[in-house]
Each structure stands twice: as structure tokens, then as C-alpha cells.
Coordinates of C-alpha atoms in Angstrom, one line a residue:
M359 CA 0.2 -0.2 0.2
A360 CA 1.8 2.6 -1.1
G361 CA 0.7 7.0 -2.0
A362 CA -2.3 8.2 -1.1
V363 CA -5.7 6.2 -0.7
A364 CA -9.1 8.0 -2.6
V365 CA -12.6 7.1 -0.6
A366 CA -15.4 6.9 -3.0
G367 CA -18.8 7.2 -2.6
A368 CA -19.3 4.0 -4.5
G369 CA -17.1 2.1 -1.9
A370 CA -13.5 1.8 -3.9
A371 CA -10.2 2.9 -3.2
A372 CA -6.9 3.5 -5.6
L373 CA -3.6 3.9 -4.7
G374 CA -2.4 7.4 -6.2
S375 CA 0.7 8.4 -7.3
A376 CA 3.3 9.9 -5.1
T377 CA 2.5 12.8 -5.7
A378 CA -0.9 12.5 -5.5
S379 CA -3.6 14.6 -3.3
T380 CA -4.8 12.5 -0.5
A381 CA -9.1 12.3 0.2
V382 CA -10.6 11.5 3.4
A383 CA -14.2 11.8 2.8
A384 CA -15.7 13.1 6.2
E385 CA -17.9 10.2 6.4
A386 CA -15.2 7.5 6.6
F387 CA -13.6 8.9 10.0
V388 CA -12.6 6.2 12.2
H389 CA -13.6 7.2 15.9
P390 CA -11.4 7.3 17.9
G391 CA -8.9 7.5 14.9
M392 CA -5.4 9.2 15.9
L393 CA -2.9 7.7 17.6
H394 CA -5.3 4.4 19.0
T395 CA -8.1 2.8 17.3
Q396 CA -11.0 1.6 19.3
V397 CA -9.3 -2.2 17.9
D398 CA -6.0 -0.8 19.8
L399 CA -8.5 0.3 23.1
D400 CA -9.7 -3.5 23.3
R401 CA -6.5 -5.2 22.2
M402 CA -4.9 -3.4 25.7
A403 CA -7.9 -4.0 27.9
A404 CA -7.5 -8.0 26.9
K405 CA -3.9 -8.0 27.3
V406 CA -3.4 -5.9 30.6
K407 CA -6.7 -8.4 32.0
A408 CA -4.7 -11.6 30.8
G409 CA -1.6 -10.5 32.2
A410 CA 0.3 -10.2 29.1
D411 CA 4.3 -10.0 29.9
R412 CA 4.5 -6.8 27.7
W413 CA 1.5 -4.7 28.4
K414 CA 1.6 -5.8 31.6
Q415 CA 5.0 -3.7 32.2
G416 CA 3.5 -1.0 29.5
Y417 CA 0.8 -0.5 32.0
A418 CA 2.4 -0.5 35.5
K419 CA 4.2 2.1 34.2
L420 CA 1.6 4.0 32.9
A421 CA -0.4 3.4 36.7
A422 CA 3.1 4.8 38.7
N423 CA 3.3 8.0 36.4
S424 CA 1.9 10.8 38.6
H425 CA -0.1 12.3 36.1
S426 CA -2.5 8.9 35.0
Q427 CA -3.8 8.9 38.7
S428 CA -7.4 10.0 38.9
G429 CA -8.3 13.2 40.5
W430 CA -5.3 15.3 39.3
K431 CA -6.9 18.9 39.1
A432 CA -6.3 20.8 36.0
N433 CA -4.4 24.5 35.7
P434 CA -6.5 26.3 33.4
Q435 CA -5.1 29.7 31.4
A436 CA -6.9 32.7 29.2
T437 CA -3.6 32.6 27.7
V438 CA -0.2 30.6 27.5
Y439 CA 2.9 31.8 27.3
R440 CA 6.4 29.6 25.2
G441 CA 9.4 32.0 24.8
G442 CA 11.6 33.7 26.8
G443 CA 10.9 36.8 28.1
T444 CA 7.3 36.0 28.3
P445 CA 6.2 35.2 31.9
E446 CA 6.3 31.4 30.4
N447 CA 3.7 29.0 31.7
Y448 CA 3.2 26.5 29.2
G449 CA 4.6 23.5 31.2
T450 CA 1.1 23.9 33.0
L451 CA -0.6 23.3 29.7
Y452 CA 1.5 20.3 28.7
N453 CA 0.9 17.9 32.2
D454 CA -2.7 19.2 32.0
I455 CA -2.4 17.9 28.8
H456 CA -0.4 14.6 29.6
A457 CA -2.5 13.7 33.4
A458 CA -6.0 13.7 30.5
Y459 CA -4.5 11.5 28.0
Q460 CA -3.1 9.4 30.8
N461 CA -6.6 8.8 32.5
A462 CA -7.7 8.9 29.3
L463 CA -5.6 5.7 28.5
R464 CA -6.5 4.1 31.5
W465 CA -9.7 4.5 32.0
H466 CA -9.9 2.6 28.7
V467 CA -7.8 -0.2 29.3
T468 CA -9.2 -0.1 33.2
G469 CA -13.0 1.0 32.4
D470 CA -12.3 3.0 35.7
T471 CA -15.1 6.3 35.4
A472 CA -12.7 8.5 37.8
N473 CA -10.5 7.9 35.2
A474 CA -12.3 9.6 32.4
N475 CA -13.7 11.7 35.0
T476 CA -10.8 13.2 35.3
A477 CA -9.8 13.5 32.2
R478 CA -13.1 15.1 30.8
D479 CA -12.9 18.0 33.7
I480 CA -9.5 18.8 32.2
L481 CA -10.4 19.3 29.1
N482 CA -13.5 21.2 29.4
A483 CA -11.6 23.1 31.9
W484 CA -9.3 24.5 29.2
S485 CA -11.8 24.6 26.3
A486 CA -13.7 26.4 28.6
K487 CA -10.7 29.0 29.1
M488 CA -8.0 28.7 26.7
T489 CA -8.0 32.0 24.1
K490 CA -4.9 32.0 23.4
L491 CA -1.1 30.9 22.4
E492 CA 1.9 33.6 22.7
G493 CA 5.4 34.1 22.8
T494 CA 8.4 34.3 20.7
A495 CA 8.8 32.0 17.5
D496 CA 8.9 29.1 20.0
K497 CA 4.7 29.8 20.7
F498 CA 4.5 27.9 17.1
I499 CA 6.2 24.8 19.0
A500 CA 3.4 25.0 21.4
A501 CA 1.0 24.7 18.7
G502 CA 2.3 21.9 17.2
V503 CA 3.2 19.5 20.0
Y504 CA 0.7 20.3 22.4
G505 CA -1.8 21.1 19.5
Y506 CA -1.6 16.7 18.2
E507 CA -1.3 16.1 22.3
F508 CA -4.2 17.9 23.0
A509 CA -6.9 16.4 20.5
N510 CA -5.4 13.1 20.2
A511 CA -6.6 13.7 24.5
A512 CA -9.8 14.1 23.1
E513 CA -10.3 11.6 20.9
L514 CA -10.1 9.5 23.4
M515 CA -12.9 11.4 25.3
R516 CA -15.0 11.5 22.6
G517 CA -19.1 10.8 23.8
Y518 CA -18.6 10.6 27.1
T519 CA -20.6 11.3 29.8
G520 CA -20.3 15.8 30.2
F521 CA -17.6 16.0 27.8
D522 CA -17.9 19.2 25.9
L523 CA -16.4 17.8 22.1
A524 CA -18.1 20.5 20.9
R525 CA -16.4 23.8 23.2
F526 CA -12.9 21.7 22.7
Q527 CA -13.6 21.5 18.8
K528 CA -14.0 25.1 18.6
M529 CA -10.5 25.7 21.3
M530 CA -8.6 23.6 19.0
L531 CA -10.0 25.5 15.3
N532 CA -9.2 29.0 17.0
V533 CA -6.6 28.5 19.4
F534 CA -4.6 26.0 17.3
Y535 CA -4.8 25.5 14.0
P536 CA -5.2 29.7 12.7
M537 CA -1.0 29.3 14.0
N538 CA -0.6 25.8 12.4
H539 CA -1.5 26.9 9.5
D540 CA 0.3 30.2 9.6
F541 CA 3.4 28.7 10.0
L542 CA 3.0 26.4 7.4
V543 CA 2.9 28.7 4.8
N544 CA 4.6 31.7 6.3
H545 CA 7.1 30.2 8.6
N546 CA 7.5 32.6 10.8
G547 CA 8.6 35.1 8.6
A548 CA 12.3 33.1 7.2
F549 CA 13.2 31.7 4.4
V550 CA 11.2 28.3 4.4
T551 CA 14.1 26.3 4.9
N552 CA 14.9 28.7 8.0
Y553 CA 13.6 26.0 10.8
W554 CA 14.9 22.4 10.8
G555 CA 12.3 19.8 10.2
S556 CA 11.0 18.9 13.2
W557 CA 9.0 22.4 13.8
D558 CA 7.3 21.8 10.4
L559 CA 6.7 17.8 12.0
L560 CA 5.0 19.4 15.2
T561 CA 2.4 21.4 13.2
V562 CA 2.1 18.7 10.3
A563 CA 1.0 16.7 13.3
S564 CA -1.4 19.4 15.2
V565 CA -3.3 19.7 11.5
L566 CA -3.4 16.5 11.1
A567 CA -4.8 15.3 14.6
I568 CA -7.0 18.7 14.3
G569 CA -8.2 17.6 11.0
I570 CA -9.6 13.9 12.4
L571 CA -10.8 15.7 15.9
C572 CA -13.3 17.5 13.8
D573 CA -13.4 15.4 10.9
D574 CA -13.0 18.3 8.3
K575 CA -11.0 16.4 5.2
A576 CA -9.7 20.1 4.2
K577 CA -7.3 19.9 6.6
V578 CA -6.0 15.9 6.6
D579 CA -5.2 16.7 3.1
E580 CA -3.5 19.4 4.0
A581 CA -1.6 17.9 6.5
V582 CA -0.9 14.9 4.3
T583 CA 0.2 17.0 1.4
Y584 CA 2.4 18.8 3.2
F585 CA 4.4 15.7 4.3
K586 CA 4.6 14.3 1.2
S587 CA 5.6 17.3 -0.8
G588 CA 5.9 20.6 1.6
A589 CA 8.5 23.0 0.6
G590 CA 9.7 23.0 4.2
N591 CA 12.4 20.7 6.0
G592 CA 9.4 18.5 7.5
S593 CA 8.6 17.1 4.4
I594 CA 9.7 13.5 4.3
K595 CA 12.5 14.2 1.8
N596 CA 13.6 16.9 2.7
A597 CA 13.5 15.7 6.3
I598 CA 15.3 11.9 5.2
N599 CA 17.4 13.4 2.2
V600 CA 20.1 11.3 1.5
I601 CA 19.3 7.3 1.1
H602 CA 22.7 5.6 1.5
P603 CA 23.7 2.6 -0.8
G604 CA 22.2 -0.5 1.8
G605 CA 19.0 1.3 2.7
L606 CA 20.0 3.4 5.4
G607 CA 18.2 6.8 5.1
Q608 CA 19.6 10.1 6.1
V609 CA 17.5 12.2 9.1
V610 CA 18.7 15.8 8.4
E611 CA 18.9 16.3 12.1
V612 CA 20.4 13.8 13.5
G613 CA 23.5 16.1 12.1
R614 CA 22.2 18.8 14.5
D615 CA 21.6 16.8 17.7
Q616 CA 20.2 12.9 18.4
G617 CA 17.5 15.2 20.7
H618 CA 16.1 17.0 17.8
A619 CA 16.4 14.2 15.5
L620 CA 14.9 11.8 17.7
L621 CA 12.0 14.5 18.2
S622 CA 12.0 14.5 14.1
V623 CA 11.7 10.7 14.0
G624 CA 9.1 10.5 17.0
L625 CA 6.9 12.8 15.6
M626 CA 7.4 11.2 12.0
A627 CA 5.6 8.2 13.9
S628 CA 2.0 10.0 15.3
I629 CA 1.5 11.6 11.4
C630 CA 2.0 7.9 10.1
E631 CA 0.0 6.0 12.5
M632 CA -2.3 8.8 13.0
A633 CA -3.2 8.7 8.7
W634 CA -2.7 4.8 9.5
N635 CA -6.0 4.8 11.2
Q636 CA -7.6 7.2 8.7
G637 CA -6.6 4.7 6.0
I638 CA -3.5 6.5 5.0
D639 CA -0.3 4.6 4.3
L640 CA 2.8 7.4 5.3
Y641 CA 4.9 4.5 6.7
G642 CA 5.3 3.0 3.6
Y643 CA 5.4 6.1 1.1
D644 CA 7.7 6.4 -1.3
D645 CA 9.5 3.4 -1.0
N646 CA 8.9 2.9 2.8
R647 CA 11.2 6.5 3.1
F648 CA 10.6 6.5 6.7
L649 CA 11.5 3.2 7.8
K650 CA 14.8 3.8 6.8
G651 CA 15.7 6.9 8.3
A652 CA 14.0 5.5 11.5
E653 CA 16.9 2.3 11.2
Y654 CA 19.9 5.6 10.4
T655 CA 18.7 7.8 13.4
A656 CA 18.1 4.1 15.8
K657 CA 21.8 2.6 14.4
W658 CA 23.5 5.7 15.3
N659 CA 21.5 5.9 18.3
L660 CA 22.7 2.1 19.2
G661 CA 26.6 3.0 19.3
Q662 CA 27.4 2.7 15.1
D663 CA 28.7 3.9 12.7
V664 CA 26.3 5.5 9.7
P665 CA 27.1 7.3 6.1
Y666 CA 26.6 11.3 6.2
T667 CA 26.2 13.1 3.4
A668 CA 27.1 17.1 4.2
Y669 CA 24.3 19.0 4.1
T670 CA 24.1 22.7 4.1
W671 CA 21.1 24.8 6.1
K672 CA 20.6 27.7 4.7
K673 CA 18.9 30.1 7.5
G674 CA 17.6 33.9 7.3
A675 CA 14.4 36.2 6.9
P676 CA 14.1 37.8 3.2
G677 CA 15.3 41.6 3.5
V678 CA 16.4 41.1 7.3
W679 CA 20.0 39.3 7.3
S680 CA 20.6 35.4 5.5
G681 CA 23.2 32.7 6.4
Q682 CA 23.8 28.8 6.6
E683 CA 25.8 26.4 8.0
T684 CA 27.5 22.9 7.1
L685 CA 26.5 19.9 8.8
T686 CA 29.4 17.5 7.7
A687 CA 29.0 14.4 10.4
A688 CA 26.5 12.7 13.1
S689 CA 26.2 15.1 15.8
E690 CA 27.4 12.8 19.4
N691 CA 25.1 15.8 21.4
S692 CA 22.8 13.4 23.5
R693 CA 23.6 10.6 21.5
G694 CA 22.1 7.3 23.0
Q695 CA 18.8 9.4 24.5
A696 CA 15.9 7.6 25.5
R697 CA 12.4 8.9 24.0
P698 CA 9.5 6.4 23.8
I699 CA 9.0 7.1 20.5
W700 CA 9.5 3.4 19.4
E701 CA 7.7 0.8 19.7
S702 CA 4.9 2.5 17.1
I703 CA 7.4 1.6 14.5
Y704 CA 8.7 -1.3 15.2
N705 CA 5.6 -2.9 15.5
H706 CA 4.4 -1.5 12.4
Y707 CA 7.0 -2.3 10.2
V708 CA 8.1 -6.0 11.9
N709 CA 5.0 -7.3 13.6
R710 CA 2.1 -5.4 11.5
R711 CA 3.9 -5.5 7.6
G712 CA 6.6 -8.9 8.5
L713 CA 9.1 -7.1 7.4
D714 CA 12.9 -6.8 9.0
A715 CA 13.8 -3.9 10.7
P716 CA 17.6 -4.4 12.3
F717 CA 18.2 -1.4 14.2
V718 CA 14.3 -0.4 15.4
T719 CA 14.1 -3.7 16.7
A720 CA 17.0 -3.3 19.2
I721 CA 16.8 0.4 20.2
A722 CA 12.8 -0.2 21.0
A723 CA 14.1 -3.4 23.1
K724 CA 16.5 -1.3 25.0
V725 CA 13.9 1.4 26.0
R726 CA 10.9 -0.9 26.6
P727 CA 9.0 -0.4 28.2
E728 CA 8.3 2.8 27.2
G729 CA 6.7 5.5 30.0
G730 CA 6.0 8.9 28.7
G731 CA 5.4 12.8 29.9
G732 CA 6.9 12.6 33.8
D733 CA 9.0 9.9 33.0
Y734 CA 11.9 11.3 30.0
G735 CA 13.0 14.6 32.1
S736 CA 11.0 17.9 32.0
G737 CA 11.1 19.2 28.4
G738 CA 11.6 17.0 25.8
G739 CA 9.9 14.4 27.3
F740 CA 6.3 15.2 27.3
D741 CA 6.8 16.4 23.0
H742 CA 5.5 12.4 22.9
L743 CA 2.6 10.7 24.7
G744 CA 4.5 8.1 25.3
F745 CA 3.5 4.1 26.9
G746 CA 4.1 2.4 22.8
T747 CA 4.8 -1.1 24.8
L748 CA 1.0 -0.8 26.2
A749 CA -0.3 1.1 23.2
F750 CA 1.0 -0.7 20.4
T751 CA 2.4 -4.0 21.6
R752 CA 1.5 -6.6 19.2
D753 CA 1.8 -10.1 18.4
A754 CA 3.4 -10.8 15.4
G755 CA 1.0 -11.6 12.4
D756 CA -2.0 -9.7 14.0
T757 CA -3.2 -7.5 11.1
T758 CA -6.5 -6.3 12.8
R759 CA -8.0 -3.3 11.5
A760 CA -10.3 -0.8 12.5
T761 CA -14.0 -1.7 11.6
K762 CA -16.4 0.5 13.5
A763 CA -18.2 2.9 11.4
P764 CA -17.6 6.5 11.7
S765 CA -20.0 8.5 14.4
A766 CA -22.5 10.5 12.1
T767 CA -20.8 13.9 10.8
T768 CA -22.3 17.4 10.4
A769 CA -20.0 20.1 8.2
T770 CA -19.2 21.5 10.9
G771 CA -17.5 19.0 12.2
A772 CA -19.7 18.3 15.5
T773 CA -20.0 14.4 16.6
S774 CA -22.9 12.7 17.5
S775 CA -22.5 11.5 21.7
A776 CA -22.9 8.2 21.7
A777 CA -20.6 6.6 24.3
P778 CA -17.2 4.9 23.6
S779 CA -18.2 1.4 22.8
G780 CA -16.4 -1.7 21.4
A781 CA -15.7 -2.3 18.1
S782 CA -15.1 -4.9 16.7
A783 CA -11.9 -6.1 15.0
A784 CA -12.0 -7.5 11.8
S785 CA -8.7 -9.9 10.6
S786 CA -8.0 -9.1 6.7
G787 CA -5.0 -10.9 6.5
A788 CA -5.3 -12.4 3.0
A789 CA -6.1 -8.2 2.1
E790 CA -2.9 -7.6 4.2
S791 CA -0.1 -11.0 3.6
S792 CA -0.6 -8.9 -0.1
A793 CA 0.2 -5.2 0.8
S794 CA 2.7 -7.0 2.9
A795 CA 4.3 -8.8 0.4
A796 CA 3.9 -5.6 -2.1
G797 CA 5.6 -3.7 0.9
S798 CA 8.6 -6.7 1.3
A799 CA 9.5 -5.9 -2.3
S800 CA 9.5 -2.1 -2.2
A801 CA 11.5 -2.2 0.4
A802 CA 14.4 -3.9 -1.7
G803 CA 18.0 -2.5 0.2
S804 CA 15.9 -1.7 3.8
A805 CA 13.9 -3.6 4.9
S806 CA 12.9 -7.4 3.4
A807 CA 9.6 -10.0 3.8
S808 CA 10.4 -11.4 7.7
A809 CA 8.7 -15.2 8.5
S810 CA 9.6 -13.9 11.5
S811 CA 8.6 -11.0 13.8
S812 CA 12.2 -10.3 15.1
A813 CA 10.7 -9.5 18.3
A814 CA 13.1 -8.8 20.6
G815 CA 13.8 -9.3 24.4
G816 CA 12.2 -7.2 27.2
G817 CA 14.2 -5.3 29.5
V818 CA 14.1 -2.2 31.5
Q819 CA 15.5 0.9 30.4
A820 CA 17.6 2.7 32.5
Q821 CA 16.2 6.3 32.9
G822 CA 17.5 8.9 31.6
G823 CA 16.5 12.9 31.7
S824 CA 16.7 15.2 29.2
G825 CA 16.0 19.1 28.6
D826 CA 13.2 20.8 26.5
L827 CA 14.4 19.3 23.7
A828 CA 11.9 21.2 21.3
T829 CA 13.0 24.4 22.7
T830 CA 15.2 26.6 19.9
G831 CA 16.3 29.4 22.0
A832 CA 17.0 33.2 21.5
G833 CA 18.9 33.2 18.3
D834 CA 16.1 32.4 16.3
I835 CA 14.3 34.7 13.6
A836 CA 13.1 37.7 16.1
A837 CA -9.4 4.8 4.4
I838 CA -9.9 3.0 4.5
A839 CA -12.2 3.7 7.9
G840 CA -15.5 2.1 8.1
T841 CA -15.1 -0.5 5.8
G842 CA -13.5 -4.0 4.9
V843 CA -10.5 -4.6 2.9
L844 CA -11.1 -7.4 0.1
A845 CA -7.5 -7.2 -1.9
V846 CA -4.9 -5.9 -3.0
V847 CA -4.0 -6.2 -6.0
G848 CA -2.3 -3.9 -9.1
G849 CA -2.1 -1.3 -6.4
I850 CA -6.0 -1.3 -6.3
I851 CA -7.7 -1.8 -2.8
A852 CA -11.3 -3.6 -3.4
L853 CA -14.1 -2.5 -0.5
R854 CA -16.9 -3.2 0.6
R855 CA -19.2 -1.9 2.8
R856 CA -20.1 -2.7 6.0
Q857 CA -24.5 -3.2 6.6
A858 CA -25.8 -0.9 8.0
G859 CA -27.4 -2.6 10.4
S860 CA -24.0 -4.5 11.5
R861 CA -22.1 -1.3 12.3
Q862 CA -20.6 -1.2 15.7

């Protein structure tokens, strides 16, 4: 499965060319359908209840986190500031976001309504008060990172009693999205190359998440199109700018420092997973380019050598100043840092798709079980929602897909308030096997078909603190959704619509 998925009213979808715009009909949105679908949530709950080892370890990490405790009290702010020289208070926002997400995840796993009520109350408190994001250029970082994380927390609470989804959507559309859109179009008045790829990627993640949350096809298209072909450093062919012999993809920010390189990889993983859950395969886009970049970054951060082609970073602003900096080698700065980003990548390519990813496999085992916000230092540790060992671990060959019917929607994105319920997991093994074989054939040099899961053994990570790795400093410029897959032949996916009476 490569290229864009166009969902047609007749129930047929074609995999488009690499440059085709991805279209997702509003009627085809899956909910929940960002980092986690109902199938994923049901799997987590069942595995934890059964005491399955990796899920049990993953849930233990979640339950031990102070942010996941029911009763967490929100501290909403009307204006959130991020950037030097302003009364910064963005830590209040990201701590509350992670508390909402972690409590929502615990509720889905255990059914404890105390956690659900806590998550709901945090989200409602912020949507009732927040009206602005301000600060230096770093305010665009806040709009991106906290935008995609906030939307994911809200998606998990969609339909829960008392959660004001419409008001929350309004906040996301009025406060976060305008800043996201403006950054992708104008880059804060700088040259499009001025900002590193992670700035674009966190912005794309937010636009995509807000699009899904609000059933907004145009925003999903905007995010996917930019990821594939945007002019900035965050489009995938710029973020992974060189494919070396042997299939390793050079991630540009590896030459900068490893904190930002890992941030970029983690953001690409989140973008790919959210898109995948709406029927869009960005994981496989451009001959599995993301896998090649993830393998490259993992290899370097495991202490092994990687090739590096010199990269010249052009910076400045039109009519203000311009300059450039050439990076000539992979950076040792923060090399080997632990971030909770690897389980989703490992489980997609190895267990869901049946491909080899030796370096990703090794680094995932090293970090496992992944924690989340509050486990990885103060700033950069909140750049990812985490808990991937719980959330993304799947058995080898587990190719179940979400088949939950989408919620009823209106043109404005309002959704039905039906309470969350279990969704059926339709196994599309034959179709997935065909797609996996096609992916294996196209991934020569970087990923080959694997008869086994290549699953690495467990191992508790040695946690290390990290600084705020998404901060830039003062020197910067002043679907397959709702359908069942029948077959994949010659790049065409045949779809069947579920009977209206069988929607779950």
C-alpha cells in the first residue's frame, strides 16, 4: 500500500501516485482514530486483563506515573506563553494535557470512571478558558506539539458523558489551527528553510490531529500533502534527505543533535500512525522512506557508525539577514538518549507488516517498557505521549484493522455523543499479506520480508533526564475507515461497505 487513498462513494479506493493528494471523505473518519483505534484499545484492555507480559509492563509504567492518577486538578490559563522574555506558563498546559491523556488511556484499559471523569474535567476546564498562545517564535512549537497531543486526549474522550466536544473543537480550531496553518504557509516570516524539520513536523502532526478530531477533510489533506511534498524541511524527502546504499535514510537533524533527531523521528511516527488509522499509508510512502530514516537514526543512537552526506542549512529572513551552516557528520550531542518513540515504529513494520527492521528492533528493546510524559525529563520528555509498549505492542502477524463505523458528522464537524463502545476487529489477513508482500518487494535494501517477528527480548530502560529538546533558543528569527478490505491487486484496493445494521 503506497501513495494516497481516495475514498469514493461507491466504496472503491485507488492507491494514487506519489504526488497525488490524499482524499478522505468526511463520512469515512474512524473514531477513535488518531494514535489509537477502538481495536487498539480493546487489545490493550484484554491483554492487561490476561496479564500478558509486555502489556502488563507497559500498563505498570502508566499506572505509576503521577499524571495518570485520578483526581488530577487542571490549572487552565486564558493565555499560554512559550518563549524567552515572556511570562512562560506552558508547563502548566503540557502537564495537564498529559494528565488528561494518561487518565483517558487508563479508563479505556480498566474501565475506571474516576480516570475518565478526571480526563473529561481537564479537557473541559481548558476549553472553557484558553483563548490564546503567545510568546517568541517558540509559540509555534507550542501550537504544534500541544495541539496534536491535546487532540489525541480529546479523541479518547469523544462521546463520554459530560465532555463538551463541540467547545473543545472550537478551541482547537480557533487557537491552535490558525497558528499551525500560518506557520506552514509563512514560516514566521523566515526563509522556508530557516526552521529545522521538527518545526514543520510538529505542526503537521497538529493539523492532522485537528482534522481528524473535527472530521475536516481539508485539514487532513493539508497535513498529508505537506508531509509528502511541502517546501519546508519537514516534508519527508527533506527531513530524510539522502538514501544511502544499503537502505539507510539520513535524517537531517542527526547532524544537529540527537534530541531533535529523535524528536523528528517520533513526530513522523505519530503522523504515520494517525494517518494509517484513517486509511492513509504514509509509513509505506516513497518506498518505506520513513523506515529507512528510523533505521538510520536508531543505528547511530545504538552506538554504531552511519554514513553522512554533508548538509548545508540555509537560514535567515527575506530582507533581514541570511546565512548558512554546513553539517559534515552525525552529531554526538545527546547520542543514545531515550525517548518513548520506538514501539509504534517497530510494531508497524515488523509485526503488522512483516518487514525486517533490525536497528529499530534493537533500540525498541533497549527502551522497553516505554513510559510517557513525566518519565523522560522536564521539557522534551513531554514532546511525545508515549506508553508505546502498552499501546502499540501487537503479536507477530496481528494485522487486524479498525472496522468501527464512523460517528455521524455534520459539515461543521460536530459529532454524535454516543458513548464509546467496543468495535469489532475484522481480520483482513489475506489483504494484509498481499500488501505486506508488496511492501517487502518495494523495500529492497532497507527492509526485507520476514518470516518471523524478529521480536527482541524485554528489558527495562535506564531512564535518563533530558532538557527541553523542542526549544530553539533566542537565536531564532525575532481509508479504509468504516470498510472491510477485500483485496489488494495491482495497486487497487477493493472495499466493501459494512451493512448499516451491522455497524458497531
